[in-house]
mmCIF file of C-alpha atoms and ligand atoms in Angstrom:
data_model
loop_
_atom_site.group_PDB
_atom_site.id
_atom_site.type_symbol
_atom_site.label_atom_id
_atom_site.label_comp_id
_atom_site.label_asym_id
_atom_site.label_seq_id
_atom_site.Cartn_x
_atom_site.Cartn_y
_atom_site.Cartn_z
ATOM 1 C CA MET S 143 4.900 17.401 -31.331
ATOM 2 C CA VAL S 144 2.638 20.449 -30.471
ATOM 3 C CA LYS S 145 3.373 23.934 -30.089
ATOM 4 C CA GLN S 146 2.177 25.977 -26.831
ATOM 5 C CA THR S 147 0.537 28.560 -28.821
ATOM 6 C CA GLU S 148 -1.976 26.144 -30.529
ATOM 7 C CA SER S 149 -5.755 26.226 -28.940
ATOM 8 C CA GLU S 150 -6.572 23.626 -26.444
ATOM 9 C CA PRO S 151 -8.588 21.372 -27.892
ATOM 10 C CA SER S 152 -6.102 20.416 -30.524
ATOM 11 C CA GLN S 153 -3.296 19.670 -27.872
ATOM 12 C CA LEU S 154 -5.555 16.801 -26.404
ATOM 13 C CA SER S 155 -5.202 13.433 -27.659
ATOM 14 C CA ARG S 156 -8.434 11.013 -28.041
ATOM 15 C CA ARG S 157 -7.319 9.223 -24.741
ATOM 16 C CA ALA S 158 -6.783 12.798 -22.540
ATOM 17 C CA ARG S 159 -10.471 13.817 -23.664
ATOM 18 C CA LYS S 160 -11.846 10.457 -22.705
ATOM 19 C CA LEU S 161 -10.122 11.027 -19.331
ATOM 20 C CA LEU S 162 -12.006 14.563 -19.170
ATOM 21 C CA GLY S 163 -15.089 12.637 -20.341
ATOM 22 C CA LYS S 164 -15.045 10.262 -17.550
ATOM 23 C CA ALA S 165 -14.435 13.140 -15.180
ATOM 24 C CA ALA S 166 -17.354 15.150 -16.220
ATOM 25 C CA LYS S 167 -19.528 12.063 -15.687
ATOM 26 C CA ALA S 168 -18.214 11.713 -12.186
ATOM 27 C CA GLY S 169 -19.391 15.284 -11.436
ATOM 28 C CA PHE S 170 -16.302 17.536 -11.929
ATOM 29 C CA ASP S 171 -17.290 21.224 -12.938
ATOM 30 C CA PRO S 172 -16.555 22.236 -16.467
ATOM 31 C CA SER S 173 -14.627 25.082 -15.252
ATOM 32 C CA VAL S 174 -12.388 23.189 -12.871
ATOM 33 C CA LEU S 175 -11.787 20.740 -15.779
ATOM 34 C CA ARG S 176 -10.949 23.933 -17.919
ATOM 35 C CA GLU S 177 -8.342 24.699 -15.343
ATOM 36 C CA ILE S 178 -7.022 21.467 -14.693
ATOM 37 C CA THR S 179 -6.178 20.903 -18.624
ATOM 38 C CA ASN S 180 -4.825 24.349 -18.733
ATOM 39 C CA SER S 181 -2.506 23.705 -15.972
ATOM 40 C CA ALA S 182 -1.326 20.231 -17.456
ATOM 41 C CA ILE S 183 -0.665 21.809 -20.895
ATOM 42 C CA ASN S 184 1.125 24.360 -19.082
ATOM 43 C CA ASP S 185 3.119 21.814 -17.073
ATOM 44 C CA ALA S 186 3.962 19.727 -19.823
ATOM 45 C CA HIS S 187 5.246 22.342 -21.931
ATOM 46 C CA SER S 188 7.092 24.087 -19.166
ATOM 47 C CA GLN S 189 8.721 20.739 -18.388
ATOM 48 C CA ASP S 190 9.267 20.142 -22.028
ATOM 49 C CA ARG S 191 10.375 23.615 -22.992
ATOM 50 C CA GLY S 192 7.483 24.169 -25.314
ATOM 51 C CA ARG S 193 7.830 20.759 -26.891
ATOM 52 C CA ALA S 194 5.480 18.519 -25.084
ATOM 53 C CA THR S 195 3.690 15.787 -26.852
ATOM 54 C CA ARG S 196 -0.033 15.054 -26.746
ATOM 55 C CA GLU S 197 1.087 12.011 -24.784
ATOM 56 C CA ASP S 198 3.001 14.249 -22.458
ATOM 57 C CA ILE S 199 -0.004 16.511 -21.907
ATOM 58 C CA ARG S 200 -2.226 13.392 -21.320
ATOM 59 C CA SER S 201 0.244 11.999 -18.729
ATOM 60 C CA HIS S 202 0.218 15.546 -16.768
ATOM 61 C CA LEU S 203 -3.667 15.490 -17.163
ATOM 62 C CA GLY S 204 -4.106 12.119 -15.832
ATOM 63 C CA ALA S 205 -1.654 12.904 -12.998
ATOM 64 C CA GLU S 206 -3.507 16.047 -11.953
ATOM 65 C CA LEU S 207 -6.956 14.545 -12.315
ATOM 66 C CA ASN S 208 -5.593 11.523 -10.270
ATOM 67 C CA HIS S 209 -4.716 13.798 -7.562
ATOM 68 C CA ARG S 210 -7.886 15.822 -7.318
ATOM 69 C CA ILE S 211 -9.773 12.459 -7.149
ATOM 70 C CA ALA S 212 -7.448 11.258 -4.320
ATOM 71 C CA ASN S 213 -8.392 14.364 -2.354
ATOM 72 C CA ARG S 214 -12.184 14.216 -2.845
ATOM 73 C CA THR S 215 -14.496 12.773 -0.404
ATOM 74 C CA ASP S 216 -17.714 12.296 -2.450
ATOM 75 C CA PRO S 217 -19.679 9.824 -0.281
ATOM 76 C CA ASP S 218 -21.160 7.851 -3.530
ATOM 77 C CA LEU S 219 -17.122 7.368 -4.326
ATOM 78 C CA SER S 220 -17.990 8.427 -8.107
ATOM 79 C CA GLY S 221 -14.833 9.811 -8.447
ATOM 80 C CA LEU S 222 -12.963 6.609 -8.401
ATOM 81 C CA ARG S 223 -14.456 5.916 -11.663
ATOM 82 C CA SER S 224 -12.655 8.844 -13.391
ATOM 83 C CA PHE S 225 -9.533 7.694 -12.220
ATOM 84 C CA ASP S 226 -6.883 6.345 -14.682
ATOM 85 C CA PHE S 227 -5.555 3.368 -13.167
ATOM 86 C CA THR S 228 -2.699 2.927 -15.699
ATOM 87 C CA MET S 229 -0.824 5.998 -13.662
ATOM 88 C CA ARG S 230 0.443 5.749 -10.215
ATOM 89 C CA VAL S 231 -0.060 8.986 -8.245
ATOM 90 C CA PRO S 232 2.209 8.606 -5.105
ATOM 91 C CA GLU S 233 0.806 9.669 -1.457
ATOM 92 C CA ARG S 234 1.798 13.001 -0.311
ATOM 93 C CA THR S 235 4.332 11.670 2.108
ATOM 94 C CA GLU S 236 5.608 8.362 2.752
ATOM 95 C CA THR S 237 5.776 8.316 6.656
ATOM 96 C CA PHE S 238 2.683 9.368 8.371
ATOM 97 C CA THR S 239 2.340 13.153 9.655
ATOM 98 C CA PRO S 240 1.462 13.210 13.388
ATOM 99 C CA THR S 241 -2.210 13.941 12.515
ATOM 100 C CA GLU S 242 -2.725 10.818 9.978
ATOM 101 C CA ALA S 243 -0.883 8.840 12.596
ATOM 102 C CA ARG S 244 -3.190 9.481 15.174
ATOM 103 C CA ILE S 245 -6.312 9.099 12.528
ATOM 104 C CA TYR S 246 -4.740 5.595 11.651
ATOM 105 C CA ILE S 247 -4.428 4.560 15.118
ATOM 106 C CA ASP S 248 -7.823 5.463 16.291
ATOM 107 C CA GLY S 249 -9.512 3.929 13.187
ATOM 108 C CA CYS S 250 -7.634 1.173 12.668
ATOM 109 C CA ASP S 251 -6.304 -0.364 15.995
ATOM 110 C CA TYR S 252 -9.512 -1.566 17.657
ATOM 111 C CA PRO S 253 -9.819 -4.466 19.721
ATOM 112 C CA LYS S 254 -11.922 -6.544 17.603
ATOM 113 C CA THR S 255 -10.140 -6.142 14.327
ATOM 114 C CA VAL S 256 -8.801 -9.094 12.431
ATOM 115 C CA ASP S 257 -7.136 -7.538 9.566
ATOM 116 C CA ASP S 258 -3.566 -8.362 10.675
ATOM 117 C CA LEU S 259 -4.969 -11.687 12.490
ATOM 118 C CA LEU S 260 -5.688 -13.010 8.928
ATOM 119 C CA LEU S 261 -2.285 -12.215 7.623
ATOM 120 C CA ALA S 262 -0.322 -13.758 10.460
ATOM 121 C CA LEU S 263 -2.493 -16.696 10.186
ATOM 122 C CA GLU S 264 -1.800 -17.090 6.389
ATOM 123 C CA VAL S 265 2.038 -16.545 7.161
ATOM 124 C CA GLN S 266 2.117 -18.911 9.563
ATOM 125 C CA GLY S 267 0.051 -21.288 7.619
ATOM 126 C CA ARG S 268 2.889 -20.924 4.635
ATOM 127 C CA PHE S 269 5.778 -21.980 7.147
ATOM 128 C CA ASN S 270 3.997 -24.453 9.064
ATOM 129 C CA PRO S 271 5.374 -27.438 6.705
ATOM 130 C CA ASP S 272 8.937 -26.235 7.383
ATOM 131 C CA GLY S 273 9.079 -25.627 10.980
ATOM 132 C CA GLY S 274 6.621 -22.934 11.400
ATOM 133 C CA ILE S 275 7.265 -19.168 12.958
ATOM 134 C CA ARG S 276 7.929 -20.582 16.199
ATOM 135 C CA ASN S 277 11.645 -19.699 16.040
ATOM 136 C CA MET S 278 11.501 -16.980 14.003
ATOM 137 C CA ARG S 279 12.875 -13.294 14.632
ATOM 138 C CA VAL S 280 10.193 -11.315 12.688
ATOM 139 C CA LEU S 281 10.577 -7.451 11.683
ATOM 140 C CA ASP S 282 7.192 -6.148 11.424
ATOM 141 C CA ALA S 283 8.309 -3.390 8.680
ATOM 142 C CA MET S 284 6.484 0.135 8.591
ATOM 143 C CA CYS S 285 4.132 -1.311 11.307
ATOM 144 C CA GLY S 286 1.974 1.264 11.912
ATOM 145 C CA PRO S 287 0.158 0.726 15.564
ATOM 146 C CA GLY S 288 1.906 -2.473 15.444
ATOM 147 C CA ARG S 289 -0.938 -4.764 15.338
ATOM 148 C CA LEU S 290 0.480 -7.457 13.143
ATOM 149 C CA GLY S 291 3.416 -7.765 15.189
ATOM 150 C CA ARG S 292 1.365 -8.420 18.195
ATOM 151 C CA GLU S 293 -0.595 -11.031 16.320
ATOM 152 C CA PHE S 294 2.670 -12.934 15.960
ATOM 153 C CA LEU S 295 3.545 -12.557 19.335
ATOM 154 C CA ASP S 296 0.044 -14.038 20.043
ATOM 155 C CA LEU S 297 0.912 -16.915 17.631
ATOM 156 C CA GLY S 298 4.049 -17.713 19.724
ATOM 157 C CA VAL S 299 6.754 -16.176 17.764
ATOM 158 C CA PRO S 300 9.850 -15.370 20.328
ATOM 159 C CA SER S 301 10.679 -12.001 19.177
ATOM 160 C CA VAL S 302 9.191 -9.094 17.168
ATOM 161 C CA THR S 303 10.921 -5.884 16.143
ATOM 162 C CA PHE S 304 8.332 -2.751 15.249
ATOM 163 C CA HIS S 305 9.717 -0.361 12.496
ATOM 164 C CA ASP S 306 8.095 2.767 11.588
ATOM 165 C CA GLY S 307 9.444 6.323 10.538
ATOM 166 C CA SER S 308 6.684 7.732 13.023
ATOM 167 C CA GLU S 309 7.485 7.882 16.372
ATOM 168 C CA ILE S 310 3.717 8.121 17.234
ATOM 169 C CA MET S 311 3.245 4.845 15.818
ATOM 170 C CA THR S 312 6.160 3.132 17.207
ATOM 171 C CA THR S 313 5.602 4.413 20.725
ATOM 172 C CA HIS S 314 2.038 2.894 20.514
ATOM 173 C CA ALA S 315 3.519 -0.060 18.954
ATOM 174 C CA ARG S 316 5.924 -0.504 22.298
ATOM 175 C CA ASP S 317 3.161 0.518 24.834
ATOM 176 C CA GLN S 318 0.812 -1.811 23.161
ATOM 177 C CA ALA S 319 3.331 -4.954 23.095
ATOM 178 C CA ALA S 320 4.607 -4.160 26.605
ATOM 179 C CA ILE S 321 2.609 -7.151 27.980
ATOM 180 C CA TYR S 322 4.528 -9.779 25.772
ATOM 181 C CA ALA S 323 7.651 -8.263 26.825
ATOM 182 C CA GLU S 324 6.574 -8.698 30.510
ATOM 183 C CA PHE S 325 6.131 -12.465 29.944
ATOM 184 C CA GLY S 326 9.506 -13.144 28.244
ATOM 185 C CA GLN S 327 9.082 -12.387 24.456
ATOM 186 C CA GLY S 328 11.425 -10.144 22.852
ATOM 187 C CA VAL S 329 9.689 -6.784 21.879
ATOM 188 C CA ASP S 330 11.871 -4.055 20.302
ATOM 189 C CA VAL S 331 11.248 -0.891 18.364
ATOM 190 C CA VAL S 332 13.147 0.949 15.823
ATOM 191 C CA THR S 333 12.266 4.641 14.347
ATOM 192 C CA SER S 334 13.664 5.064 10.992
ATOM 193 C CA SER S 335 13.107 5.544 7.227
ATOM 194 C CA ALA S 336 12.580 2.273 5.706
ATOM 195 C CA ASP S 337 15.582 2.628 3.409
ATOM 196 C CA ASN S 338 17.930 3.066 6.302
ATOM 197 C CA ILE S 339 16.973 0.645 9.169
ATOM 198 C CA PRO S 340 19.941 0.970 11.761
ATOM 199 C CA LEU S 341 20.383 -2.679 12.366
ATOM 200 C CA PRO S 342 22.952 -5.458 11.365
ATOM 201 C CA ASP S 343 22.770 -7.413 8.227
ATOM 202 C CA GLY S 344 20.750 -10.972 8.792
ATOM 203 C CA THR S 345 19.009 -9.639 11.849
ATOM 204 C CA PHE S 346 15.677 -11.214 10.901
ATOM 205 C CA ASP S 347 14.470 -14.659 9.856
ATOM 206 C CA LEU S 348 11.263 -13.054 8.434
ATOM 207 C CA VAL S 349 10.471 -9.385 7.206
ATOM 208 C CA VAL S 350 6.937 -8.739 6.801
ATOM 209 C CA CYS S 351 5.379 -5.473 5.499
ATOM 210 C CA HIS S 352 1.403 -4.973 5.678
ATOM 211 C CA ASN S 353 -0.467 -2.456 3.770
ATOM 212 C CA SER S 354 2.728 -0.006 3.737
ATOM 213 C CA ILE S 355 4.825 -0.490 0.995
ATOM 214 C CA HIS S 356 2.480 1.602 -1.397
ATOM 215 C CA GLN S 357 3.469 4.758 0.547
ATOM 216 C CA LEU S 358 6.601 4.549 -1.209
ATOM 217 C CA ALA S 359 7.333 7.842 -3.614
ATOM 218 C CA SER S 360 8.736 5.697 -6.704
ATOM 219 C CA ILE S 361 9.685 2.353 -8.031
ATOM 220 C CA GLY S 362 13.103 3.171 -7.572
ATOM 221 C CA ARG S 363 12.170 4.015 -3.659
ATOM 222 C CA LEU S 364 10.639 0.531 -3.819
ATOM 223 C CA ARG S 365 13.707 -1.226 -5.081
ATOM 224 C CA ILE S 366 15.810 0.621 -2.394
ATOM 225 C CA VAL S 367 13.497 -0.722 0.267
ATOM 226 C CA MET S 368 13.240 -3.997 -0.901
ATOM 227 C CA GLN S 369 17.069 -4.204 -0.745
ATOM 228 C CA GLU S 370 17.337 -3.066 2.718
ATOM 229 C CA PHE S 371 14.302 -5.654 3.991
ATOM 230 C CA LEU S 372 16.549 -8.400 2.167
ATOM 231 C CA ARG S 373 19.758 -7.093 3.971
ATOM 232 C CA LEU S 374 18.135 -7.333 7.286
ATOM 233 C CA THR S 375 17.225 -11.202 6.492
ATOM 234 C CA VAL S 376 19.173 -14.165 7.319
ATOM 235 C CA PRO S 377 20.547 -16.202 4.039
ATOM 236 C CA ARG S 378 17.291 -18.227 2.911
ATOM 237 C CA GLY S 379 14.977 -15.748 5.410
ATOM 238 C CA HIS S 380 12.102 -14.307 3.858
ATOM 239 C CA VAL S 381 10.562 -11.240 2.809
ATOM 240 C CA ILE S 382 6.691 -10.972 2.429
ATOM 241 C CA ILE S 383 4.625 -7.987 1.199
ATOM 242 C CA ALA S 384 1.096 -8.082 1.692
ATOM 243 C CA ASP S 385 -0.321 -4.892 -0.060
ATOM 244 C CA TYR S 386 -3.087 -3.331 -2.153
ATOM 245 C CA GLN S 387 -2.240 -3.362 -6.158
ATOM 246 C CA ARG S 388 -3.283 -1.022 -8.753
ATOM 247 C CA ALA S 389 -5.022 -2.721 -11.784
ATOM 248 C CA THR S 390 -7.154 -1.905 -14.646
ATOM 249 C CA THR S 391 -9.629 -4.995 -14.949
ATOM 250 C CA PRO S 392 -13.351 -4.064 -14.657
ATOM 251 C CA GLY S 393 -13.163 -6.783 -11.638
ATOM 252 C CA PHE S 394 -10.724 -4.498 -10.017
ATOM 253 C CA LEU S 395 -12.789 -1.411 -10.054
ATOM 254 C CA GLU S 396 -16.125 -3.293 -8.611
ATOM 255 C CA SER S 397 -14.170 -4.925 -5.721
ATOM 256 C CA LEU S 398 -12.539 -1.651 -4.683
ATOM 257 C CA GLU S 399 -15.714 0.393 -4.755
ATOM 258 C CA GLU S 400 -17.433 -2.518 -2.745
ATOM 259 C CA ARG S 401 -14.372 -2.437 -0.030
ATOM 260 C CA LEU S 402 -14.641 1.042 0.173
ATOM 261 C CA ARG S 403 -18.522 0.821 1.057
ATOM 262 C CA TYR S 404 -17.744 -1.259 3.725
ATOM 263 C CA THR S 405 -14.781 1.058 5.025
ATOM 264 C CA ARG S 406 -15.251 3.670 7.813
ATOM 265 C CA PRO S 407 -15.776 6.812 6.637
ATOM 266 C CA GLU S 408 -13.002 8.586 8.373
ATOM 267 C CA ILE S 409 -10.707 6.093 7.057
ATOM 268 C CA VAL S 410 -12.031 6.310 3.166
ATOM 269 C CA PRO S 411 -9.895 9.708 2.568
ATOM 270 C CA LEU S 412 -6.793 7.729 3.715
ATOM 271 C CA LEU S 413 -7.518 4.605 1.451
ATOM 272 C CA ILE S 414 -8.298 6.093 -1.775
ATOM 273 C CA PRO S 415 -5.084 7.674 -2.219
ATOM 274 C CA SER S 416 -3.524 4.432 -1.136
ATOM 275 C CA PHE S 417 -5.195 2.478 -4.346
ATOM 276 C CA ILE S 418 -4.202 4.985 -6.607
ATOM 277 C CA ALA S 419 -0.380 5.054 -5.077
ATOM 278 C CA ALA S 420 -0.353 1.352 -4.864
ATOM 279 C CA PHE S 421 2.426 -0.506 -7.409
ATOM 280 C CA SER S 422 0.864 -3.224 -9.877
ATOM 281 C CA GLY S 423 1.818 -6.558 -10.008
ATOM 282 C CA ASP S 424 4.090 -6.089 -13.055
ATOM 283 C CA GLU S 425 6.024 -2.861 -11.115
ATOM 284 C CA PHE S 426 6.623 -5.378 -8.444
ATOM 285 C CA ARG S 427 7.956 -8.081 -10.885
ATOM 286 C CA SER S 428 10.076 -5.555 -12.541
ATOM 287 C CA VAL S 429 11.666 -4.651 -9.146
ATOM 288 C CA LEU S 430 12.135 -8.216 -7.894
ATOM 289 C CA GLY S 431 13.517 -9.271 -11.104
ATOM 290 C CA SER S 432 15.914 -6.865 -10.873
ATOM 291 C CA LEU S 433 17.638 -7.794 -7.335
ATOM 292 C CA PRO S 434 20.835 -9.615 -6.959
ATOM 293 C CA ASN S 435 20.322 -11.319 -3.874
ATOM 294 C CA ILE S 436 17.180 -13.343 -4.457
ATOM 295 C CA GLU S 437 16.908 -17.108 -4.486
ATOM 296 C CA THR S 438 13.169 -17.385 -5.514
ATOM 297 C CA TRP S 439 10.391 -14.838 -5.614
ATOM 298 C CA SER S 440 6.461 -14.563 -6.527
ATOM 299 C CA VAL S 441 4.125 -11.794 -6.993
ATOM 300 C CA THR S 442 0.568 -13.048 -6.873
ATOM 301 C CA ASP S 443 -3.200 -11.917 -6.210
ATOM 302 C CA ALA S 444 -3.937 -12.447 -2.471
ATOM 303 C CA LYS S 445 -6.045 -15.485 -2.185
ATOM 304 C CA PRO S 446 -9.069 -15.367 0.296
ATOM 305 C CA PRO S 447 -8.681 -17.355 3.396
ATOM 306 C CA ILE S 448 -10.373 -20.593 4.379
ATOM 307 C CA LEU S 449 -11.887 -19.897 7.736
ATOM 308 C CA THR S 450 -12.313 -22.117 10.648
ATOM 309 C CA PRO S 451 -15.762 -21.844 12.345
ATOM 310 C CA GLN S 452 -13.532 -20.081 15.232
ATOM 311 C CA MET S 453 -12.179 -17.583 12.729
ATOM 312 C CA GLN S 454 -15.751 -17.112 11.231
ATOM 313 C CA GLN S 455 -16.990 -16.271 14.461
ATOM 314 C CA ARG S 456 -14.149 -13.876 15.167
ATOM 315 C CA VAL S 457 -14.457 -12.289 11.356
ATOM 316 C CA ALA S 458 -18.467 -11.869 12.139
ATOM 317 C CA GLU S 459 -17.531 -9.876 15.364
ATOM 318 C CA ASP S 460 -15.337 -7.151 13.527
ATOM 319 C CA PRO S 461 -17.416 -4.403 13.064
ATOM 320 C CA VAL S 462 -15.623 -3.557 9.899
ATOM 321 C CA LYS S 463 -16.554 -6.098 7.224
ATOM 322 C CA GLY S 464 -14.279 -4.964 4.586
ATOM 323 C CA HIS S 465 -11.325 -6.867 5.887
ATOM 324 C CA LEU S 466 -12.813 -9.987 4.329
ATOM 325 C CA MET S 467 -12.530 -8.356 0.844
ATOM 326 C CA ASP S 468 -8.860 -7.173 0.913
ATOM 327 C CA TYR S 469 -7.792 -10.249 -1.329
ATOM 328 C CA SER S 470 -7.885 -10.965 -5.056
ATOM 329 C CA PRO S 471 -8.255 -9.081 -7.127
ATOM 330 C CA ILE S 472 -7.326 -5.661 -5.072
ATOM 331 C CA SER S 473 -4.267 -7.165 -2.965
ATOM 332 C CA LEU S 474 -1.142 -8.944 -3.573
ATOM 333 C CA ARG S 475 1.605 -11.078 -1.990
ATOM 334 C CA VAL S 476 5.088 -10.856 -2.876
ATOM 335 C CA ILE S 477 7.495 -13.436 -1.529
ATOM 336 C CA ALA S 478 11.279 -13.148 -1.651
ATOM 337 C CA GLN S 479 13.516 -15.726 -0.270
ATOM 338 C CA LYS S 480 17.110 -14.531 0.121
ATOM 339 C CA LYS S 481 19.938 -16.261 -1.545
ATOM 340 C CA LEU S 482 22.460 -18.325 0.768
ATOM 341 C CA ALA S 483 25.469 -16.382 -0.006
HETATM 342 C C1 SAM R 541 -0.754 2.857 6.010
HETATM 343 S S1 SAM R 541 -0.039 2.507 7.139
HETATM 344 C C2 SAM R 541 -0.258 0.774 7.720
HETATM 345 C C3 SAM R 541 0.548 0.138 8.936
HETATM 346 C C4 SAM R 541 0.418 -1.102 9.143
HETATM 347 N N1 SAM R 541 1.154 -1.814 8.709
HETATM 348 C C5 SAM R 541 -0.858 -1.494 9.042
HETATM 349 O O1 SAM R 541 -1.159 -2.534 8.348
HETATM 350 O O2 SAM R 541 -1.892 -1.182 9.716
HETATM 351 C C6 SAM R 541 1.570 2.997 6.659
HETATM 352 C C7 SAM R 541 2.410 3.028 7.641
HETATM 353 O O3 SAM R 541 3.891 3.138 6.781
HETATM 354 C C8 SAM R 541 4.684 4.109 7.350
HETATM 355 N N2 SAM R 541 5.816 4.585 6.587
HETATM 356 C C9 SAM R 541 5.279 4.939 5.343
HETATM 357 N N3 SAM R 541 6.555 5.220 4.717
HETATM 358 C C10 SAM R 541 7.785 4.993 5.582
HETATM 359 C C11 SAM R 541 9.091 4.938 5.486
HETATM 360 N N4 SAM R 541 9.683 5.479 4.307
HETATM 361 N N5 SAM R 541 9.871 4.744 6.200
HETATM 362 C C12 SAM R 541 9.360 4.040 7.571
HETATM 363 N N6 SAM R 541 7.963 4.136 7.635
HETATM 364 C C13 SAM R 541 7.096 4.370 6.841
HETATM 365 C C14 SAM R 541 3.924 5.250 8.095
HETATM 366 O O4 SAM R 541 4.349 6.098 8.829
HETATM 367 C C15 SAM R 541 2.557 4.470 8.187
HETATM 368 O O5 SAM R 541 2.799 4.174 9.904
#
């Protein structure tokens, strides 16, 4: 236990000093680091009524440094090296603001992107031995621009519902999918928070959520949203989460830096906070293991795809080369099958 009156260095554990050392190496100004340290000490003490431990202070310091790093836009990405990946720092908001939605649509929904096509093909491959996806009603949950749902419609899925909390996203998704509706495929849209989607139980054979679940504020929220996805799924139906993960291995950090080097500059400031906010594999496992209505589940690293010559051509035509890096060790797959009853 430490008292608020002690001088600053004596309140810092060895791990806290290590964090500061890394941040200094990544170019944080000493006066800024002093300011961050003082504010972490004060926050920890005010939360624990002056009785914060060194570990409490380290945790506040780590969170504060992570916020600063997430908001840095240094072109050489050196800030990433000072981030403490054992700590999750949530995004500022869950649902995108109108400005974020517009930037995301402009940056990510371009004609030659293969990002969602690769995932749709992966999902198709998974279900092929069991009758395929051509009879499935699919929810593209937290769909953003709705690219994934459109890829499923292209692959012959009879109906897709696009869901997001941002009306800018659902309007865009509806407009872009209108052509499929004209040719008789089911296209629906629902705008709501992911924890309360106003549709009946068992509406979908498959709920898929791509690179969005990391937006959730906490593990508690992850649990609630997973329950909601399972509620919407038919008995024996599936929920698939494809997302980034947060890890601490050297390979993870190297792959992440490589990925960000291949990311459009305007998207980098949106993407770094996403990795800092991503849930770890173990965090997913703790949630999945606690849900009552799951028959089977798995949490695994995302495996890179085996590309046909035609897909190699499509990938080569995508100006964003980073999509082929969105696999192990920086992304994971969660697959849950709902119980029969
Ligand atoms: C990073 S974007 C990804 C969009 C899309 N799935 C993709 O892969 O391009 C995250 C999306 O999740 C939505 N979102 C985040 N939290 C949400 C929540 N609690 N309820 C509904 N939508 C949410 C945001 O509005 C945003 O459109």
